[in-house]
Amino acid sequence: MMASSYNAKEEDGHHSGASNNGGAGVVKSKKPDNTAFKQQRLPAWQPILTAGTVLPAFFVIGLIFIPIGIGLYVTSNNIKEYEIDYTGADINDACYNCAKNFSWNSTTPCLCSVPFTLEQPFESNVFMYYGLSNFYQNHRRYVKSRDDSQLNGDRSALKNPSKECEPYRTSEGKPIAPCGAIANSLFNDTLELYHIDSNGTRNAIPLVKKGIAWWTDKHVKFRNPGGNSNLTVAFQDTSKPVNWRKPVFDLDPSDPENNGFINEDFIVWMRTAALPTFRKLYRIIQKKPSTTPTLPSGKYVLEITYNYPVRSFDGRKRMILSTISWMGGKNPFLGIAYITVGSICFFLGVVLLIIHHKYDTRNNSADIPS
Amino acid sequence: MATTNSLRVDSRTIYVGHRSSSTNEAFIPPKFCDNRIVSSKYTVWNFLPKNLFEQFRRIANFYFLIIFLVQVIVDTPTSPVTSGLPLFFVITVTAIKQGYEDWLRHKADNEVNKYPVTVLEQGRRIRKESEKIKVGDVVEVEEDVTFPCDLILLQSSRDDDTCFVTTASLDGESNHKTHYTVPDTEKDLETLNATIECEQPQPDLYKFVGRMHIYKNDQEPAVRSLGPENLLLKGATLKNTQRICGVAIYTGMETKMALNYQGKSQKRSAVEKSINAFLLVYLCILVSKALVCTTLKYVWQGKPGQDEPWYNEKTQREKDTNLYLKMFTDFLSFMVLFNFIIPVSMYVTVEMQKFLGSFFITWDKDFFDPEIKEGALVNTSDLNEELGQVEYVFTDKTGTLTQNNMEFIECCIDGFQYKYRDASSDLDGFCVTDGPLNKVQEKAGREELFLRALCLCHTVQVKESSEQGQGQRDQVDGFGLDGEVLPPLREQRGFIASSPDEVALVKGAMRFGFTFLGLESKNMKILTRNNDIEMYELLHVLNFDPVRRRMSVIVRSKSGDTLLFCKGADSSIFPRVRQEEVERIRMHVERNATTDDYLLVVTLGAMCFAVQEEDYAQADAGLMEARLALQDREQKLMAVYNQVETGMSLIGATAVEDRLQEEAAETMEALQGAGIKVWVLTGDKMETAKSTCYACRLFQRNTELLELTVRTLEDGGRRREERLHELLLEYHKKAVQDAPPVKSGVTRTWSSANQDYGFIIDGATLSMVLNSSSESNSSRYKNLFLQICQNCTSVLCCRMAPLQKAQIVKMVKNSKGSPITLSIGDGANDVSMILEAHVGIGIKGKEGRQAVRNSDYAIPKLKHLKKLLLAHGHLYYVRIAHLVQYFFYKNLCFILPQFLYQFFCGYSQQPLYDAAYLTMYNICFTSMPILAYSLLEQHICIEVLLDNAALYRDIAKNGMLRWRPFLYWTLLGVFHGLLFFFGVRFLFSNPALQDNGQVFGNWSYGTIVFTVLVFTVTLKLALDTRHWTWINHFVIWGSLLFYVFFSFFWGGIIWPFLKQQRLYFVFANMLSSVSAWLVIILLILLSLLPEILLVVFHKPRGPRQVELRHIHTFPLYFTHSFSPRFIYLFHFLTVLPLFSLWFWSSLMEPIFNIFIRGI
């Protein structure tokens, strides 16, 4: 009893504090339990990784990966992609003047058009992206400069946005909706596509602006305060972001389901890109019910309303037309990687088999005399 | 007053019963602490601050606290929660554990403190709580009750003024010890007027000096000496005595027991040192990462338009901040961002592993000894892995190598040798085996004297049977009346003594017809051969001590002769007897000691007797005086003892046999096979120790013995110093210079031509080596000595004092390469070496529990050492080494992508992973599999480990935690980190990864990397696991499942308490993308490919191949059978294609195009 009160070590580890209560006279049998766990004899699977078991794995990996890789590569190669850089950095570019004369205060939009030719027709749905380079959407100060509660329709956050939105939190004494650097820098170039048919007429190609944002973002994460009706009232007493030309409830006045915070262009922009060179989905050109390709080969014109300055930070702007496969957009990396890894495995398998075979025989012969 | 005059600071005065010695003097009760025992560390009030303070004193915790504070103060990329939560978790768990332990201590304290005791106050008996006892209180204690404080025995209910106590809970000695009342204290305690003067409390259980002044109605105060025999210690239990009264002299925290339980120095294991070294490396990596990022950030920002583009303006405050301050906060932010590279959870996991892992030692039923009904005991769990690293074993001989189960086998009286034959009883067994047969009459007289000496010269007690003392006494009386009853009862008679050879001697005497019946009121009763009872008055006992190595009793026979019987080791007796008698016996003694009987080990005690009447008076006075001394009593007693024990005449010598421990030889052989050097350190004489070494196969027949003892030194006839010098050089040449260099890791076969050397040194020579006259010689001798010893297969050090044992351990411990040492012993004389060695092992032997109490591990038998080291030690080491390496690895490849990401996000400290992932990675997703691994892994099964002692060498010298394996793991971590990051980076060159054309953002990027990371890291462990129990399966697959479920859950809800819903449906969207799946599978496989590849090459080669063929292959981190350069090459081979992929893609595209168009 008394000893145990001092023998902290013993007590800590191995006896409960009260085990010695009976005084020194009582000897408790301390025979350990004969259980598999306590005797470290739990039944166990003891995998033996030997050349014999591993070598087939190499071949199997090789045989699986190479076809997958070829499949991926073919798929990626079949994806059609067309890219136009319309930054206007060069004096010969169509948008050079717009880029050069850009001013935040100008009221008249600067328009420029870039003609281009598609060599091959684009089948199926065609996806129109805009791409930006050297634009650090993943900068920490930028990434955190948003208020998700505000975007989720929270009224108190609408009136009192998060501190993270600084310095885009209030303007002229009123809270900014949507606040923060991300929203403030919303990409606002307008891109329109015209097909020039053989007799020289420009046909506007219908661009669908729905289905470009994640479904969950559009329907759950982003919500307008007080429902989608009467946004003007809902956004009363708020200020538009400094760099915006129109308030948030005017993003798409034609469609109440695509206006305010649930505007898909806005939602797409709010999903910050992983790398400084990125692309974002802009519009979808839906395939035609007839057998004619969505974008037949021929001449096109891209009409740009040039609102978005990128020259100040050496950025680039692109428009990308791309078809999509089951693996997403065009990216040869996966295919090549799979083919390479598969071939390495296969090759190593062969080499190892030879080495192993030789090694084993030499070994066996060495064993015999002993 | 005499007492006040001699009052000193280092003694205390106690007024028995608080009665002042004289009325005219002002009675000021001295202040002593109360009898409250406080073993608890905390109270309710100070628990929080004190515990927190204690915890933050640990460097790791402090580091994380600093990181946390930086996060709170500075604007950092991750919220304080990410590091605060794990820290809080760790601190809380530790606090709860310590709080619970403290609560248990509080409970135990209370039980002791509130225990009711009886105190005599003014003649009345008052029940009190134990904690209220004050120094000077007279306390009454009943049978089978533990003493509440340290008491001086004043009164006993036994007639002979003695009481019996057992100190089993103090030192484990379960024999009943006799304690005596202070002589001449009055029977009526009420009127006793006395003061006690005694030393201040000190922890030695066996030392106590004090004196008592008894005042009787104006007479000159009587002075009585007080010694340990008068002191009843708190914690001991009263036995065989109905009731005693004693006065409290030390109370509460000043009792000897309380003083004894104050901690011993903490030992740190080599693994811990390695961890700290690795930690430093990672700290450097961390700081350099942060520095690189900070520098690059400002270089990058130097370019126009980068620092503050129009879309990402700074706040006013940021603009106003001083540039250098900004740099500094940036640096801190990077530190915070990368701080996960130093894993807070590793400390928790290591602690848990050690704590839980040590249970397997206590649970091991192989360590259970049916005799003492106990298994192994683990006193510290900090050293589990050190058991796998032992290079030197220092073992005690008696009780460790041998059983310390003494049996009297022969004796030599007056030059004639007698052997006890296991015949019937009586004299037939006691026969002369040599020597002339004349002078029968005289011989018989000497024999009887010898046997009487055997019966009298000891401190043995007769164990009373379970019946009450009265009944026993009746039976004893019965012997005299009726001889027929005698033989069966005689056999049942049990003797208890502190040393087993005393019992052996008394039992030996009993076999020859002289039975010791017991001690009754200072009279020793013996039953002679003729069934007469002889009484001897016991005058003095000159106790045994290891320095004198002898003990004596002074008795007065019925006829009034005063006799001194002395027994002791031959070396301590021979110089003290008349020299002419010595020679005849010495011959026998030496012959006995060198007996080459394989299983027997013989120790000899020589016995002698002498003393005349006139000497006694003088001796008595001297002894009394010395016993009363308050100061330096020990030395004074020693002087008197030495003075008394002279001029004796030798009667004979005895031989006592001690058997080897079970499987002692096998154990020693296994240890040597494991590459462990075994040194025997014993206080015993050389001949005995040498034969033990032969019996244990530490010395083989062909072992050449290099002797460096007093005898060899005196051989040359020159000065000892010179001879020592000469011999050392000679042996050094033989053993070190001429010996072919031993290749490390190669089994030394005993049959090989390689000459084995054994080295023998004795205490006297050792002190000459260590404390040579000149300083330069000393260090040189020490060096030579060490080199010789290290080249010998075994070393025997005999005639060692306890302190010398520790000295040797210390010397080896501090020698080159600082080898890991282990000391094993069972007695109090081994404590110093047990405490000195890296690992101290106590044997639960017969010599009390002091060794066990001071040890790190205690085992019942020597043979258990084999499994403890070869199986448990080996496994623990492998487990914890893997644990440590794995932890660093997994955090490196966790944080490296985050570091690389800085290059792509403008060095803005943007975290790659979500805060939840950052926090949970080490706590939930990857912690359990490695914990299960580190508890259950058996890379080689236990039976094989035990059968192949040589396997122990594979992990020698901290083999798995040296820089090379560390480099391997670090490179592996770097490789994986690079692979994860750039694999996903190339995938994200087109972020449109879904089949509806939608794009992924930065959080998807991080989630893909994190998914690959969690899976790879867990599967890497799965690959290393060689022992898959259901727990491993459960935990590994469970962790992965948990990660998936958690990710769904975390991304499935808009969390109201979160500021940002970063991960909302990110994981689900990721899984809906085929490309993400493909890249995850590809990267996991590619990361693990080199590991799998290694297995093919990792077939063990060389001579060990045959014996290892039936075992599973070695884990992959064993790199010695396979050149590490090769491993790096393979990693390089797999890294290379990945990094060249990007360049290839442009090069190879046309080729592929042609190829595919061809189809």
PDB file of C-alpha atoms in Angstrom, chain B residues 699-770:
ATOM      1  CA  PHE B 699      36.232 -19.130 -21.517  1.00  0.00           C
ATOM      2  CA  GLN B 700      36.791 -22.070 -23.800  1.00  0.00           C
ATOM      3  CA  ARG B 701      39.392 -24.760 -23.422  1.00  0.00           C
ATOM      4  CA  ASN B 702      41.491 -23.132 -26.104  1.00  0.00           C
ATOM      5  CA  THR B 703      41.057 -19.619 -24.828  1.00  0.00           C
ATOM      6  CA  GLU B 704      44.353 -18.116 -23.907  1.00  0.00           C
ATOM      7  CA  LEU B 705      44.018 -16.362 -20.621  1.00  0.00           C
ATOM      8  CA  LEU B 706      45.794 -13.090 -20.091  1.00  0.00           C
ATOM      9  CA  GLU B 707      46.073 -12.572 -16.395  1.00  0.00           C
ATOM     10  CA  LEU B 708      46.690  -9.235 -14.812  1.00  0.00           C
ATOM     11  CA  THR B 709      46.341  -9.856 -11.121  1.00  0.00           C
ATOM     12  CA  VAL B 710      48.287  -9.175  -7.998  1.00  0.00           C
ATOM     13  CA  ARG B 711      49.786 -12.639  -8.327  1.00  0.00           C
ATOM     14  CA  THR B 712      51.139 -12.147 -11.820  1.00  0.00           C
ATOM     15  CA  LEU B 713      52.406  -8.753 -10.846  1.00  0.00           C
ATOM     16  CA  GLU B 714      54.407 -10.189  -8.035  1.00  0.00           C
ATOM     17  CA  ASP B 715      55.849 -12.940 -10.156  1.00  0.00           C
ATOM     18  CA  GLY B 716      58.767 -11.023 -11.552  1.00  0.00           C
ATOM     19  CA  GLY B 717      59.941  -9.922  -8.183  1.00  0.00           C
ATOM     20  CA  ARG B 718      60.233  -6.378  -9.340  1.00  0.00           C
ATOM     21  CA  ARG B 719      58.247  -3.319  -8.541  1.00  0.00           C
ATOM     22  CA  ARG B 720      54.579  -3.752  -9.328  1.00  0.00           C
ATOM     23  CA  GLU B 721      54.354  -0.665 -11.456  1.00  0.00           C
ATOM     24  CA  GLU B 722      57.117  -1.825 -13.724  1.00  0.00           C
ATOM     25  CA  ARG B 723      55.687  -5.255 -14.016  1.00  0.00           C
ATOM     26  CA  LEU B 724      52.257  -3.852 -14.781  1.00  0.00           C
ATOM     27  CA  HIS B 725      53.692  -1.746 -17.535  1.00  0.00           C
ATOM     28  CA  GLU B 726      55.521  -4.713 -18.960  1.00  0.00           C
ATOM     29  CA  LEU B 727      52.536  -7.029 -18.857  1.00  0.00           C
ATOM     30  CA  LEU B 728      50.192  -4.510 -20.374  1.00  0.00           C
ATOM     31  CA  LEU B 729      52.535  -4.016 -23.304  1.00  0.00           C
ATOM     32  CA  GLU B 730      52.995  -7.727 -23.718  1.00  0.00           C
ATOM     33  CA  TYR B 731      49.289  -8.470 -23.709  1.00  0.00           C
ATOM     34  CA  HIS B 732      48.605  -5.572 -25.967  1.00  0.00           C
ATOM     35  CA  LYS B 733      51.068  -6.918 -28.473  1.00  0.00           C
ATOM     36  CA  LYS B 734      49.531 -10.343 -28.258  1.00  0.00           C
ATOM     37  CA  ALA B 735      45.890  -9.474 -28.354  1.00  0.00           C
ATOM     38  CA  VAL B 736      45.796  -6.296 -30.371  1.00  0.00           C
ATOM     39  CA  GLN B 737      48.748  -5.989 -32.656  1.00  0.00           C
ATOM     40  CA  ASP B 738      49.233  -9.593 -33.647  1.00  0.00           C
ATOM     41  CA  ALA B 739      45.578 -10.377 -33.964  1.00  0.00           C
ATOM     42  CA  PRO B 740      44.324 -10.337 -37.532  1.00  0.00           C
ATOM     43  CA  PRO B 741      41.862  -7.523 -38.017  1.00  0.00           C
ATOM     44  CA  VAL B 742      38.403  -8.808 -37.320  1.00  0.00           C
ATOM     45  CA  LYS B 743      36.014  -7.945 -40.063  1.00  0.00           C
ATOM     46  CA  SER B 744      32.914  -6.440 -38.672  1.00  0.00           C
ATOM     47  CA  GLY B 745      29.768  -8.379 -39.246  1.00  0.00           C
ATOM     48  CA  VAL B 746      31.515 -11.651 -39.815  1.00  0.00           C
ATOM     49  CA  THR B 747      30.677 -14.383 -37.413  1.00  0.00           C
ATOM     50  CA  ARG B 748      33.677 -15.442 -35.491  1.00  0.00           C
ATOM     51  CA  THR B 749      33.661 -19.163 -35.464  1.00  0.00           C
ATOM     52  CA  TRP B 750      35.099 -20.768 -32.414  1.00  0.00           C
ATOM     53  CA  SER B 751      36.812 -23.485 -34.322  1.00  0.00           C
ATOM     54  CA  SER B 752      38.732 -21.103 -36.525  1.00  0.00           C
ATOM     55  CA  ALA B 753      42.419 -20.680 -36.215  1.00  0.00           C
ATOM     56  CA  ASN B 754      41.795 -17.314 -34.694  1.00  0.00           C
ATOM     57  CA  GLN B 755      43.145 -17.377 -31.171  1.00  0.00           C
ATOM     58  CA  ASP B 756      40.655 -16.334 -28.530  1.00  0.00           C
ATOM     59  CA  TYR B 757      41.828 -14.404 -25.579  1.00  0.00           C
ATOM     60  CA  GLY B 758      40.312 -14.110 -22.187  1.00  0.00           C
ATOM     61  CA  PHE B 759      41.387 -11.369 -19.880  1.00  0.00           C
ATOM     62  CA  ILE B 760      41.473 -11.511 -16.116  1.00  0.00           C
ATOM     63  CA  ILE B 761      42.059  -8.579 -13.861  1.00  0.00           C
ATOM     64  CA  ASP B 762      41.472  -8.077 -10.180  1.00  0.00           C
ATOM     65  CA  GLY B 763      40.371  -5.100  -8.182  1.00  0.00           C
ATOM     66  CA  ALA B 764      43.768  -4.169  -6.813  1.00  0.00           C
ATOM     67  CA  THR B 765      45.407  -4.213 -10.213  1.00  0.00           C
ATOM     68  CA  LEU B 766      42.515  -2.352 -11.739  1.00  0.00           C
ATOM     69  CA  SER B 767      42.913   0.480  -9.307  1.00  0.00           C
ATOM     70  CA  MET B 768      46.606   0.540 -10.206  1.00  0.00           C
ATOM     71  CA  VAL B 769      45.705   0.803 -13.866  1.00  0.00           C
ATOM     72  CA  LEU B 770      43.134   3.469 -13.309  1.00  0.00           C
TER      73      LEU B 770
END
